[in-house]
PDB file of C-alpha atoms (C1' of nucleotides) in Angstrom:
ATOM      1  CA  MET A  28       7.672   6.223  11.470  1.00  0.00           C
ATOM      2  CA  ILE A  29       7.727   2.614  12.509  1.00  0.00           C
ATOM      3  CA  GLY A  30       9.725  -0.441  11.590  1.00  0.00           C
ATOM      4  CA  LYS A  31      11.580  -3.534  12.732  1.00  0.00           C
ATOM      5  CA  ASN A  32      12.706  -3.535  16.366  1.00  0.00           C
ATOM      6  CA  ASN A  33      10.725  -0.336  16.799  1.00  0.00           C
ATOM      7  CA  GLN A  34      13.229   1.728  14.887  1.00  0.00           C
ATOM      8  CA  THR A  35      11.802   4.951  13.581  1.00  0.00           C
ATOM      9  CA  VAL A  36      11.280   4.720   9.849  1.00  0.00           C
ATOM     10  CA  MET A  37       9.491   7.198   7.638  1.00  0.00           C
ATOM     11  CA  TYR A  38       7.294   5.901   4.893  1.00  0.00           C
ATOM     12  CA  THR A  39       6.822   7.912   1.718  1.00  0.00           C
ATOM     13  CA  GLU A  40       3.296   8.080   0.360  1.00  0.00           C
ATOM     14  CA  LEU A  41       4.145   5.459  -2.247  1.00  0.00           C
ATOM     15  CA  GLN A  42       5.699   3.152   0.340  1.00  0.00           C
ATOM     16  CA  CYS A  43       2.686   3.558   2.576  1.00  0.00           C
ATOM     17  CA  LEU A  44       0.382   2.496  -0.226  1.00  0.00           C
ATOM     18  CA  ARG A  45       2.635  -0.431  -1.123  1.00  0.00           C
ATOM     19  CA  ASN A  46       2.768  -1.523   2.498  1.00  0.00           C
ATOM     20  CA  LEU A  47      -0.994  -1.307   2.706  1.00  0.00           C
ATOM     21  CA  ALA A  48      -1.205  -3.539  -0.348  1.00  0.00           C
ATOM     22  CA  ALA A  49       1.287  -6.036   1.077  1.00  0.00           C
ATOM     23  CA  ILE A  50      -0.451  -6.234   4.412  1.00  0.00           C
ATOM     24  CA  GLU A  51      -3.698  -6.676   2.534  1.00  0.00           C
ATOM     25  CA  ASP A  52      -2.222  -9.687   0.754  1.00  0.00           C
ATOM     26  CA  ALA A  53      -0.975 -11.141   4.019  1.00  0.00           C
ATOM     27  CA  LEU A  54      -4.254 -10.617   5.823  1.00  0.00           C
ATOM     28  CA  TYR A  55      -6.133 -12.133   2.917  1.00  0.00           C
ATOM     29  CA  VAL A  56      -4.314 -15.409   3.531  1.00  0.00           C
ATOM     30  CA  LEU A  57      -3.920 -15.222   7.306  1.00  0.00           C
ATOM     31  CA  GLY A  58      -6.828 -13.043   8.384  1.00  0.00           C
ATOM     32  CA  GLY A  59      -9.909 -14.220  10.189  1.00  0.00           C
ATOM     33  CA  LYS A  60     -10.431 -15.651  13.577  1.00  0.00           C
ATOM     34  CA  TRP A  61      -8.762 -19.018  13.215  1.00  0.00           C
ATOM     35  CA  LYS A  62      -6.027 -19.274  10.546  1.00  0.00           C
ATOM     36  CA  LEU A  63      -3.037 -18.263  12.644  1.00  0.00           C
ATOM     37  CA  ARG A  64      -4.253 -20.242  15.621  1.00  0.00           C
ATOM     38  CA  ILE A  65      -4.426 -23.316  13.433  1.00  0.00           C
ATOM     39  CA  VAL A  66      -0.927 -22.753  12.105  1.00  0.00           C
ATOM     40  CA  ILE A  67       0.381 -22.449  15.662  1.00  0.00           C
ATOM     41  CA  ALA A  68      -1.304 -25.692  16.622  1.00  0.00           C
ATOM     42  CA  LEU A  69       0.172 -27.411  13.566  1.00  0.00           C
ATOM     43  CA  VAL A  70       3.721 -26.221  14.067  1.00  0.00           C
ATOM     44  CA  SER A  71       3.399 -27.253  17.696  1.00  0.00           C
ATOM     45  CA  GLY A  72       2.934 -30.783  16.493  1.00  0.00           C
ATOM     46  CA  TYR A  73      -0.796 -31.276  16.688  1.00  0.00           C
ATOM     47  CA  CYS A  74      -1.771 -32.851  13.404  1.00  0.00           C
ATOM     48  CA  ARG A  75      -4.932 -34.929  13.751  1.00  0.00           C
ATOM     49  CA  PHE A  76      -8.298 -33.352  13.064  1.00  0.00           C
ATOM     50  CA  ASN A  77      -9.928 -33.984  16.421  1.00  0.00           C
ATOM     51  CA  GLU A  78      -6.695 -33.233  18.217  1.00  0.00           C
ATOM     52  CA  ILE A  79      -6.518 -29.798  16.607  1.00  0.00           C
ATOM     53  CA  GLN A  80     -10.156 -29.192  17.372  1.00  0.00           C
ATOM     54  CA  ARG A  81      -9.570 -30.028  21.023  1.00  0.00           C
ATOM     55  CA  THR A  82      -6.509 -27.803  21.223  1.00  0.00           C
ATOM     56  CA  ILE A  83      -8.146 -24.729  19.737  1.00  0.00           C
ATOM     57  CA  LYS A  84     -10.968 -24.006  22.103  1.00  0.00           C
ATOM     58  CA  GLY A  85     -14.233 -22.977  20.500  1.00  0.00           C
ATOM     59  CA  ILE A  86     -13.645 -24.004  16.905  1.00  0.00           C
ATOM     60  CA  SER A  87     -16.308 -26.171  15.313  1.00  0.00           C
ATOM     61  CA  ALA A  88     -15.634 -29.112  13.010  1.00  0.00           C
ATOM     62  CA  ARG A  89     -17.218 -27.293  10.115  1.00  0.00           C
ATOM     63  CA  VAL A  90     -15.048 -24.216  10.510  1.00  0.00           C
ATOM     64  CA  LEU A  91     -11.875 -26.202  11.128  1.00  0.00           C
ATOM     65  CA  SER A  92     -12.526 -28.249   8.036  1.00  0.00           C
ATOM     66  CA  ASN A  93     -13.021 -25.142   5.895  1.00  0.00           C
ATOM     67  CA  GLU A  94      -9.997 -23.356   7.313  1.00  0.00           C
ATOM     68  CA  LEU A  95      -7.743 -26.351   6.723  1.00  0.00           C
ATOM     69  CA  LYS A  96      -8.875 -26.434   3.092  1.00  0.00           C
ATOM     70  CA  ASP A  97      -8.050 -22.743   2.708  1.00  0.00           C
ATOM     71  CA  LEU A  98      -4.638 -23.206   4.274  1.00  0.00           C
ATOM     72  CA  GLU A  99      -3.986 -26.173   2.011  1.00  0.00           C
ATOM     73  CA  LEU A 100      -4.922 -24.117  -1.051  1.00  0.00           C
ATOM     74  CA  ASN A 101      -2.411 -21.495   0.018  1.00  0.00           C
ATOM     75  CA  GLY A 102       0.331 -24.030   0.406  1.00  0.00           C
ATOM     76  CA  LEU A 103       0.646 -23.718   4.164  1.00  0.00           C
ATOM     77  CA  VAL A 104      -0.712 -27.135   5.085  1.00  0.00           C
ATOM     78  CA  GLU A 105      -0.371 -30.561   3.588  1.00  0.00           C
ATOM     79  CA  ARG A 106      -3.070 -33.154   4.064  1.00  0.00           C
ATOM     80  CA  VAL A 107      -1.600 -36.624   4.437  1.00  0.00           C
ATOM     81  CA  VAL A 108      -3.916 -39.611   4.329  1.00  0.00           C
ATOM     82  CA  GLN A 109      -2.622 -42.821   5.816  1.00  0.00           C
ATOM     83  CA  ALA A 110      -4.849 -45.224   3.956  1.00  0.00           C
ATOM     84  CA  ASN A 111      -3.157 -48.348   5.249  1.00  0.00           C
ATOM     85  CA  GLN A 112      -4.340 -47.675   8.787  1.00  0.00           C
ATOM     86  CA  LYS A 113      -7.733 -48.788  10.004  1.00  0.00           C
ATOM     87  CA  PRO A 114      -9.517 -46.534  10.670  1.00  0.00           C
ATOM     88  CA  VAL A 115      -7.982 -44.326   7.997  1.00  0.00           C
ATOM     89  CA  ILE A 116      -5.901 -41.657   9.658  1.00  0.00           C
ATOM     90  CA  VAL A 117      -5.496 -38.149   8.275  1.00  0.00           C
ATOM     91  CA  GLU A 118      -2.642 -35.887   9.253  1.00  0.00           C
ATOM     92  CA  TYR A 119      -2.320 -32.205   8.626  1.00  0.00           C
ATOM     93  CA  ILE A 120       1.285 -31.102   8.377  1.00  0.00           C
ATOM     94  CA  ALA A 121       2.599 -27.554   8.268  1.00  0.00           C
ATOM     95  CA  THR A 122       4.590 -27.213   5.060  1.00  0.00           C
ATOM     96  CA  GLU A 123       8.055 -25.776   4.747  1.00  0.00           C
ATOM     97  CA  TYR A 124       6.415 -22.652   3.413  1.00  0.00           C
ATOM     98  CA  ALA A 125       4.479 -22.320   6.656  1.00  0.00           C
ATOM     99  CA  GLN A 126       7.849 -21.924   8.386  1.00  0.00           C
ATOM    100  CA  THR A 127       8.103 -18.503   6.718  1.00  0.00           C
ATOM    101  CA  LEU A 128       5.316 -17.370   9.022  1.00  0.00           C
ATOM    102  CA  GLY A 129       7.719 -17.636  11.952  1.00  0.00           C
ATOM    103  CA  ASP A 130       8.366 -13.910  12.170  1.00  0.00           C
ATOM    104  CA  ILE A 131       4.691 -13.036  12.053  1.00  0.00           C
ATOM    105  CA  ILE A 132       3.738 -15.560  14.701  1.00  0.00           C
ATOM    106  CA  ALA A 133       6.623 -14.581  16.946  1.00  0.00           C
ATOM    107  CA  ALA A 134       5.839 -10.869  16.609  1.00  0.00           C
ATOM    108  CA  LEU A 135       2.134 -11.350  17.324  1.00  0.00           C
ATOM    109  CA  THR A 136       2.794 -13.686  20.218  1.00  0.00           C
ATOM    110  CA  ASP A 137       5.334 -11.370  21.822  1.00  0.00           C
ATOM    111  CA  TRP A 138       3.061  -8.391  21.431  1.00  0.00           C
ATOM    112  CA  GLY A 139       0.116 -10.315  22.869  1.00  0.00           C
ATOM    113  CA  TYR A 140       2.138 -11.248  25.957  1.00  0.00           C
ATOM    114  CA  GLU A 141       3.334  -7.688  26.468  1.00  0.00           C
ATOM    115  CA  HIS A 142      -0.081  -6.205  25.856  1.00  0.00           C
ATOM    116  CA  LYS A 143      -1.686  -8.451  28.452  1.00  0.00           C
ATOM    117  CA  ARG A 144       1.096  -7.619  30.879  1.00  0.00           C
ATOM    118  CA  LYS A 145       0.485  -3.927  30.268  1.00  0.00           C
ATOM    119  CA  LEU A 146      -3.256  -4.297  30.781  1.00  0.00           C
ATOM    120  CA  THR A 147      -2.917  -6.164  34.057  1.00  0.00           C
ATOM    121  CA  GLN A 148      -0.307  -3.728  35.357  1.00  0.00           C
ATOM    122  CA  HIS A 149      -1.944  -0.411  34.461  1.00  0.00           C
ATOM    123  CA  PRO A 150      -5.606  -1.105  33.905  1.00  0.00           C
ATOM    124  CA  GLU A 151      -6.464   2.553  34.466  1.00  0.00           C
ATOM    125  CA  ALA A 152      -4.336   3.571  31.504  1.00  0.00           C
ATOM    126  CA  ASP A 153      -6.961   2.300  29.089  1.00  0.00           C
ATOM    127  CA  VAL A 154      -9.520   4.972  29.517  1.00  0.00           C
ATOM    128  CA  LYS A 155     -11.002   6.658  26.549  1.00  0.00           C
ATOM    129  CA  ARG A 156     -10.008  10.264  26.299  1.00  0.00           C
ATOM    130  CA  SER A 157      -9.746  12.911  23.676  1.00  0.00           C
ATOM    131  CA  VAL A 158      -7.155  15.632  23.942  1.00  0.00           C
ATOM    132  CA  VAL A 159      -8.675  19.027  23.258  1.00  0.00           C
ATOM    133  CA  ILE A 160      -6.269  21.844  22.519  1.00  0.00           C
TER     134      ILE A 160
ATOM    135  CA  MET B  29       9.098 -25.899  15.286  1.00  0.00           C
ATOM    136  CA  ILE B  30       8.980 -22.296  14.210  1.00  0.00           C
ATOM    137  CA  GLY B  31      10.312 -19.024  15.545  1.00  0.00           C
ATOM    138  CA  LYS B  32      12.009 -15.707  14.867  1.00  0.00           C
ATOM    139  CA  ASN B  33      14.022 -15.537  11.655  1.00  0.00           C
ATOM    140  CA  ASN B  34      12.599 -18.937  10.777  1.00  0.00           C
ATOM    141  CA  GLN B  35      14.741 -20.707  13.313  1.00  0.00           C
ATOM    142  CA  THR B  36      13.440 -24.084  14.277  1.00  0.00           C
ATOM    143  CA  VAL B  37      11.956 -23.970  17.758  1.00  0.00           C
ATOM    144  CA  MET B  38       9.963 -26.657  19.471  1.00  0.00           C
ATOM    145  CA  TYR B  39       6.967 -25.705  21.527  1.00  0.00           C
ATOM    146  CA  THR B  40       5.948 -27.781  24.499  1.00  0.00           C
ATOM    147  CA  GLU B  41       2.243 -28.381  24.940  1.00  0.00           C
ATOM    148  CA  LEU B  42       2.090 -25.711  27.623  1.00  0.00           C
ATOM    149  CA  GLN B  43       3.964 -23.219  25.475  1.00  0.00           C
ATOM    150  CA  CYS B  44       1.667 -23.941  22.573  1.00  0.00           C
ATOM    151  CA  LEU B  45      -1.381 -23.187  24.690  1.00  0.00           C
ATOM    152  CA  ARG B  46       0.212 -20.037  26.057  1.00  0.00           C
ATOM    153  CA  ASN B  47       1.132 -18.898  22.560  1.00  0.00           C
ATOM    154  CA  LEU B  48      -2.397 -19.556  21.440  1.00  0.00           C
ATOM    155  CA  ALA B  49      -3.641 -17.390  24.296  1.00  0.00           C
ATOM    156  CA  ALA B  50      -1.161 -14.614  23.500  1.00  0.00           C
ATOM    157  CA  ILE B  51      -2.003 -14.560  19.821  1.00  0.00           C
ATOM    158  CA  GLU B  52      -5.650 -14.526  20.796  1.00  0.00           C
ATOM    159  CA  ASP B  53      -5.023 -11.385  22.844  1.00  0.00           C
ATOM    160  CA  ALA B  54      -3.151  -9.771  19.990  1.00  0.00           C
ATOM    161  CA  LEU B  55      -5.784 -10.629  17.413  1.00  0.00           C
ATOM    162  CA  TYR B  56      -8.499  -9.371  19.721  1.00  0.00           C
ATOM    163  CA  VAL B  57      -6.959  -5.909  19.545  1.00  0.00           C
ATOM    164  CA  LEU B  58      -5.590  -5.989  16.005  1.00  0.00           C
ATOM    165  CA  GLY B  59      -7.865  -8.441  14.220  1.00  0.00           C
ATOM    166  CA  GLY B  60     -10.469  -7.595  11.655  1.00  0.00           C
ATOM    167  CA  LYS B  61     -10.241  -6.145   8.230  1.00  0.00           C
ATOM    168  CA  TRP B  62      -9.130  -2.616   9.022  1.00  0.00           C
ATOM    169  CA  LYS B  63      -7.231  -2.135  12.294  1.00  0.00           C
ATOM    170  CA  LEU B  64      -3.702  -2.735  11.041  1.00  0.00           C
ATOM    171  CA  ARG B  65      -4.351  -0.850   7.830  1.00  0.00           C
ATOM    172  CA  ILE B  66      -5.428   2.142   9.889  1.00  0.00           C
ATOM    173  CA  VAL B  67      -2.346   1.950  12.070  1.00  0.00           C
ATOM    174  CA  ILE B  68      -0.159   1.886   8.957  1.00  0.00           C
ATOM    175  CA  ALA B  69      -1.909   4.937   7.575  1.00  0.00           C
ATOM    176  CA  LEU B  70      -1.468   6.743  10.890  1.00  0.00           C
ATOM    177  CA  VAL B  71       2.217   5.988  11.302  1.00  0.00           C
ATOM    178  CA  SER B  72       2.698   7.076   7.717  1.00  0.00           C
ATOM    179  CA  GLY B  73       1.529  10.508   8.738  1.00  0.00           C
ATOM    180  CA  TYR B  74      -2.083  10.535   7.639  1.00  0.00           C
ATOM    181  CA  CYS B  75      -4.028  11.917  10.556  1.00  0.00           C
ATOM    182  CA  ARG B  76      -7.227  13.615   9.413  1.00  0.00           C
ATOM    183  CA  PHE B  77     -10.437  11.633   9.250  1.00  0.00           C
ATOM    184  CA  ASN B  78     -11.248  12.170   5.595  1.00  0.00           C
ATOM    185  CA  GLU B  79      -7.597  11.844   4.654  1.00  0.00           C
ATOM    186  CA  ILE B  80      -7.426   8.411   6.271  1.00  0.00           C
ATOM    187  CA  GLN B  81     -10.667   7.412   4.615  1.00  0.00           C
ATOM    188  CA  ARG B  82      -9.284   8.405   1.226  1.00  0.00           C
ATOM    189  CA  THR B  83      -6.016   6.555   1.804  1.00  0.00           C
ATOM    190  CA  ILE B  84      -7.600   3.273   2.855  1.00  0.00           C
ATOM    191  CA  LYS B  85      -9.623   2.309  -0.158  1.00  0.00           C
ATOM    192  CA  GLY B  86     -13.049   0.867   0.575  1.00  0.00           C
ATOM    193  CA  ILE B  87     -13.516   1.848   4.196  1.00  0.00           C
ATOM    194  CA  SER B  88     -16.722   3.640   5.063  1.00  0.00           C
ATOM    195  CA  ALA B  89     -17.016   6.575   7.464  1.00  0.00           C
ATOM    196  CA  ARG B  90     -19.047   4.513   9.883  1.00  0.00           C
ATOM    197  CA  VAL B  91     -16.500   1.715  10.042  1.00  0.00           C
ATOM    198  CA  LEU B  92     -13.526   4.070  10.216  1.00  0.00           C
ATOM    199  CA  SER B  93     -15.168   5.940  13.059  1.00  0.00           C
ATOM    200  CA  ASN B  94     -15.807   2.739  15.007  1.00  0.00           C
ATOM    201  CA  GLU B  95     -12.336   1.372  14.398  1.00  0.00           C
ATOM    202  CA  LEU B  96     -10.671   4.582  15.529  1.00  0.00           C
ATOM    203  CA  LYS B  97     -12.683   4.451  18.749  1.00  0.00           C
ATOM    204  CA  ASP B  98     -11.563   0.867  19.348  1.00  0.00           C
ATOM    205  CA  LEU B  99      -7.940   1.759  18.711  1.00  0.00           C
ATOM    206  CA  GLU B 100      -8.235   4.727  21.048  1.00  0.00           C
ATOM    207  CA  LEU B 101      -9.675   2.508  23.773  1.00  0.00           C
ATOM    208  CA  ASN B 102      -6.688   0.224  23.396  1.00  0.00           C
ATOM    209  CA  GLY B 103      -4.246   3.071  23.697  1.00  0.00           C
ATOM    210  CA  LEU B 104      -2.961   2.874  20.148  1.00  0.00           C
ATOM    211  CA  VAL B 105      -4.427   6.133  18.883  1.00  0.00           C
ATOM    212  CA  GLU B 106      -4.882   9.544  20.413  1.00  0.00           C
ATOM    213  CA  ARG B 107      -7.661  11.814  19.269  1.00  0.00           C
ATOM    214  CA  VAL B 108      -6.562  15.428  19.270  1.00  0.00           C
ATOM    215  CA  VAL B 109      -9.178  18.128  18.785  1.00  0.00           C
ATOM    216  CA  GLN B 110      -7.936  21.503  17.695  1.00  0.00           C
ATOM    217  CA  ALA B 111     -10.848  23.571  18.933  1.00  0.00           C
ATOM    218  CA  ASN B 112      -9.267  26.914  18.110  1.00  0.00           C
ATOM    219  CA  GLN B 113      -9.445  26.186  14.377  1.00  0.00           C
ATOM    220  CA  LYS B 114     -12.577  26.915  12.387  1.00  0.00           C
ATOM    221  CA  PRO B 115     -13.841  24.509  11.299  1.00  0.00           C
ATOM    222  CA  VAL B 116     -12.749  22.410  14.252  1.00  0.00           C
ATOM    223  CA  ILE B 117      -9.999  20.082  13.147  1.00  0.00           C
ATOM    224  CA  VAL B 118      -9.516  16.603  14.582  1.00  0.00           C
ATOM    225  CA  GLU B 119      -6.255  14.726  14.337  1.00  0.00           C
ATOM    226  CA  TYR B 120      -5.660  11.070  15.033  1.00  0.00           C
ATOM    227  CA  ILE B 121      -2.137  10.396  16.195  1.00  0.00           C
ATOM    228  CA  ALA B 122      -0.489   7.017  16.644  1.00  0.00           C
ATOM    229  CA  THR B 123       0.627   6.830  20.263  1.00  0.00           C
ATOM    230  CA  GLU B 124       4.060   5.814  21.448  1.00  0.00           C
ATOM    231  CA  TYR B 125       2.517   2.488  22.342  1.00  0.00           C
ATOM    232  CA  ALA B 126       1.520   1.991  18.713  1.00  0.00           C
ATOM    233  CA  GLN B 127       5.230   2.003  17.892  1.00  0.00           C
ATOM    234  CA  THR B 128       5.437  -1.387  19.605  1.00  0.00           C
ATOM    235  CA  LEU B 129       3.475  -2.786  16.669  1.00  0.00           C
ATOM    236  CA  GLY B 130       6.504  -2.213  14.454  1.00  0.00           C
ATOM    237  CA  ASP B 131       7.606  -5.830  14.452  1.00  0.00           C
ATOM    238  CA  ILE B 132       4.145  -7.106  13.636  1.00  0.00           C
ATOM    239  CA  ILE B 133       3.625  -4.669  10.807  1.00  0.00           C
ATOM    240  CA  ALA B 134       7.080  -5.286   9.396  1.00  0.00           C
ATOM    241  CA  ALA B 135       6.657  -9.055   9.559  1.00  0.00           C
ATOM    242  CA  LEU B 136       3.235  -8.994   7.909  1.00  0.00           C
ATOM    243  CA  THR B 137       4.362  -6.554   5.243  1.00  0.00           C
ATOM    244  CA  ASP B 138       7.460  -8.556   4.391  1.00  0.00           C
ATOM    245  CA  TRP B 139       5.503 -11.767   4.225  1.00  0.00           C
ATOM    246  CA  GLY B 140       2.835 -10.153   2.047  1.00  0.00           C
ATOM    247  CA  TYR B 141       5.470  -8.983  -0.432  1.00  0.00           C
ATOM    248  CA  GLU B 142       7.131 -12.382  -0.560  1.00  0.00           C
ATOM    249  CA  HIS B 143       3.862 -14.253  -0.811  1.00  0.00           C
ATOM    250  CA  LYS B 144       2.743 -12.155  -3.761  1.00  0.00           C
ATOM    251  CA  ARG B 145       6.127 -12.654  -5.401  1.00  0.00           C
ATOM    252  CA  LYS B 146       5.786 -16.394  -4.897  1.00  0.00           C
ATOM    253  CA  LEU B 147       2.277 -16.441  -6.346  1.00  0.00           C
ATOM    254  CA  THR B 148       3.245 -14.495  -9.480  1.00  0.00           C
ATOM    255  CA  GLN B 149       6.344 -16.628 -10.001  1.00  0.00           C
ATOM    256  CA  HIS B 150       4.917 -20.125  -9.508  1.00  0.00           C
ATOM    257  CA  PRO B 151       1.163 -19.844  -9.880  1.00  0.00           C
ATOM    258  CA  GLU B 152       0.930 -23.583 -10.575  1.00  0.00           C
ATOM    259  CA  ALA B 153       2.314 -24.367  -7.131  1.00  0.00           C
ATOM    260  CA  ASP B 154      -0.973 -23.479  -5.506  1.00  0.00           C
ATOM    261  CA  VAL B 155      -2.995 -26.452  -6.507  1.00  0.00           C
ATOM    262  CA  LYS B 156      -4.998 -28.332  -3.979  1.00  0.00           C
ATOM    263  CA  ARG B 157      -3.701 -31.799  -3.400  1.00  0.00           C
ATOM    264  CA  SER B 158      -3.823 -34.423  -0.748  1.00  0.00           C
ATOM    265  CA  VAL B 159      -0.968 -36.832  -0.235  1.00  0.00           C
ATOM    266  CA  VAL B 160      -2.207 -40.390   0.119  1.00  0.00           C
ATOM    267  CA  ILE B 161       0.235 -42.882   1.524  1.00  0.00           C
TER     268      ILE B 161
ATOM    269  C1'  DG C  11     -24.349 -53.536  23.583  1.00  0.00           C
ATOM    270  C1'  DT C  12     -23.317 -48.957  24.506  1.00  0.00           C
ATOM    271  C1'  DT C  13     -19.966 -45.490  24.734  1.00  0.00           C
ATOM    272  C1'  DA C  14     -16.230 -43.115  22.628  1.00  0.00           C
ATOM    273  C1'  DG C  15     -13.023 -42.231  19.015  1.00  0.00           C
ATOM    274  C1'  DT C  16     -11.655 -41.860  13.762  1.00  0.00           C
ATOM    275  C1'  DA C  17     -12.664 -37.625  10.059  1.00  0.00           C
ATOM    276  C1'  DG C  18     -15.451 -35.254   8.503  1.00  0.00           C
ATOM    277  C1'  DT C  19     -20.264 -33.252   5.750  1.00  0.00           C
ATOM    278  C1'  DA C  20     -25.084 -31.303   5.017  1.00  0.00           C
ATOM    279  C1'  DA C  21     -28.552 -28.373   6.304  1.00  0.00           C
ATOM    280  C1'  DC C  22     -29.902 -24.867   8.924  1.00  0.00           C
ATOM    281  C1'  DT C  23     -29.673 -20.740  12.049  1.00  0.00           C
ATOM    282  C1'  DT C  24     -27.459 -17.003  14.337  1.00  0.00           C
ATOM    283  C1'  DT C  25     -24.204 -13.481  14.884  1.00  0.00           C
ATOM    284  C1'  DT C  26     -21.343  -9.956  13.554  1.00  0.00           C
ATOM    285  C1'  DA C  27     -18.959  -7.206  10.547  1.00  0.00           C
ATOM    286  C1'  DG C  28     -19.327  -4.207   7.293  1.00  0.00           C
ATOM    287  C1'  DG C  29     -21.812  -1.320   3.627  1.00  0.00           C
ATOM    288  C1'  DT C  30     -25.421   2.368   2.180  1.00  0.00           C
ATOM    289  C1'  DT C  31     -27.869   6.335   2.442  1.00  0.00           C
ATOM    290  C1'  DA C  32     -29.057  10.293   4.348  1.00  0.00           C
ATOM    291  C1'  DC C  33     -28.286  13.862   7.467  1.00  0.00           C
ATOM    292  C1'  DT C  34     -25.988  17.718  10.709  1.00  0.00           C
ATOM    293  C1'  DA C  35     -23.786  22.324  10.951  1.00  0.00           C
ATOM    294  C1'  DC C  36     -20.464  25.148   9.794  1.00  0.00           C
ATOM    295  C1'  DC C  37     -16.785  27.046   6.403  1.00  0.00           C
ATOM    296  C1'  DT C  38     -14.562  28.388   1.941  1.00  0.00           C
ATOM    297  C1'  DC C  39     -14.000  29.034  -2.776  1.00  0.00           C
ATOM    298  C1'  DA C  40     -15.671  29.994  -7.446  1.00  0.00           C
TER     299       DA C  40
ATOM    300  C1'  DT D  18     -25.551  30.434  -4.417  1.00  0.00           C
ATOM    301  C1'  DG D  19     -24.363  26.018  -4.795  1.00  0.00           C
ATOM    302  C1'  DA D  20     -20.511  22.837  -4.763  1.00  0.00           C
ATOM    303  C1'  DG D  21     -17.208  20.795  -1.943  1.00  0.00           C
ATOM    304  C1'  DG D  22     -14.616  20.210   2.320  1.00  0.00           C
ATOM    305  C1'  DT D  23     -14.548  19.725   7.776  1.00  0.00           C
ATOM    306  C1'  DA D  24     -15.904  15.312  11.080  1.00  0.00           C
ATOM    307  C1'  DG D  25     -18.704  12.574  11.933  1.00  0.00           C
ATOM    308  C1'  DT D  26     -23.722   9.878  13.448  1.00  0.00           C
ATOM    309  C1'  DA D  27     -28.283   7.322  13.002  1.00  0.00           C
ATOM    310  C1'  DA D  28     -30.954   4.033  10.936  1.00  0.00           C
ATOM    311  C1'  DC D  29     -31.221   0.507   8.148  1.00  0.00           C
ATOM    312  C1'  DC D  30     -29.704  -3.494   5.337  1.00  0.00           C
ATOM    313  C1'  DT D  31     -26.765  -7.197   3.391  1.00  0.00           C
ATOM    314  C1'  DA D  32     -23.344 -10.608   3.123  1.00  0.00           C
ATOM    315  C1'  DA D  33     -20.107 -13.340   5.177  1.00  0.00           C
ATOM    316  C1'  DA D  34     -18.497 -15.808   9.005  1.00  0.00           C
ATOM    317  C1'  DA D  35     -19.317 -18.774  12.401  1.00  0.00           C
ATOM    318  C1'  DG D  36     -22.180 -21.849  15.414  1.00  0.00           C
ATOM    319  C1'  DT D  37     -25.559 -25.947  15.971  1.00  0.00           C
ATOM    320  C1'  DT D  38     -27.398 -30.231  15.254  1.00  0.00           C
ATOM    321  C1'  DA D  39     -27.589 -34.321  13.269  1.00  0.00           C
ATOM    322  C1'  DC D  40     -25.615 -37.751  10.556  1.00  0.00           C
ATOM    323  C1'  DT D  41     -22.142 -41.345   8.067  1.00  0.00           C
ATOM    324  C1'  DA D  42     -19.530 -45.682   8.668  1.00  0.00           C
ATOM    325  C1'  DC D  43     -16.295 -48.054  10.799  1.00  0.00           C
ATOM    326  C1'  DT D  44     -13.299 -49.547  15.148  1.00  0.00           C
ATOM    327  C1'  DA D  45     -11.985 -50.377  19.801  1.00  0.00           C
ATOM    328  C1'  DA D  46     -12.612 -50.618  24.447  1.00  0.00           C
ATOM    329  C1'  DC D  47     -15.588 -51.426  28.638  1.00  0.00           C
TER     330       DC D  47
END
DNA sequence: GTTAGTAGTAACTTTTAGGTTACTACCTCA
DNA sequence: TGAGGTAGTAACCTAAAAGTTACTACTAAC
């Protein structure tokens, strides 16, 4: 009952289970607090370690380091060491494959904007309620 | 450098920060292991508590209960109590607002399918490597 | 000569998310 | 009459994620 551009689409039971599996795969790679934020920072052109850390407020060096390794393992980020420079400079580059995340990032970003707009316009709408028939 | 339908789009620094904020808002509501899975189950027509728990493998009653409350607070789920029935029957219904998640769910599902296809086709591609220049 | 930047890592602690078990109270079916 | 389904909750526990602090080793600027 949901689909692209908010068209109504029915899922059969089998499709529902397959979609659950697919979204599970996607969230396995992209889930967690930081992964998508890092990808956004990378595709926006930030590529140095400290630069990324400064851009993404709140992330620690340890976590950023681990997340970048994960993303590299999944083929979304390439680590480029410029050994000729002194001090040695490391760049993290979003791969071509990371470009395939465009739809996900755009959809999440759009929804986030709209959701915030909704919250600030009708704050009273978000009150917990149960409908009793 | 990324956007809808994988079109190349540049982000300015300001846009990058705004996108980071928007995706933060979206992930605040939708993040975590279960939220999107639950929404998928709901829009697929599963609406009873135990039914949802059976559909989403691995979720416990405690977690499902908490997640449904969160989703209700954010206006994505409506809790409908049919008090005339014995035993009392409770239905969880995806709200109209939940339909706005269509693009996100579709994008994540598509990407999950493709990513799995990629992994099974070229498993050797996912080897950690750093490029040293 | 001290402060800040380069890219991290190791060891440790805290936080949070999620899992487990047991329980309610009522109903239906075999 | 007890097994299973209805929708949960309370208390407790574990495991994973994330945060903190300190440190390397070298460079450049003030």
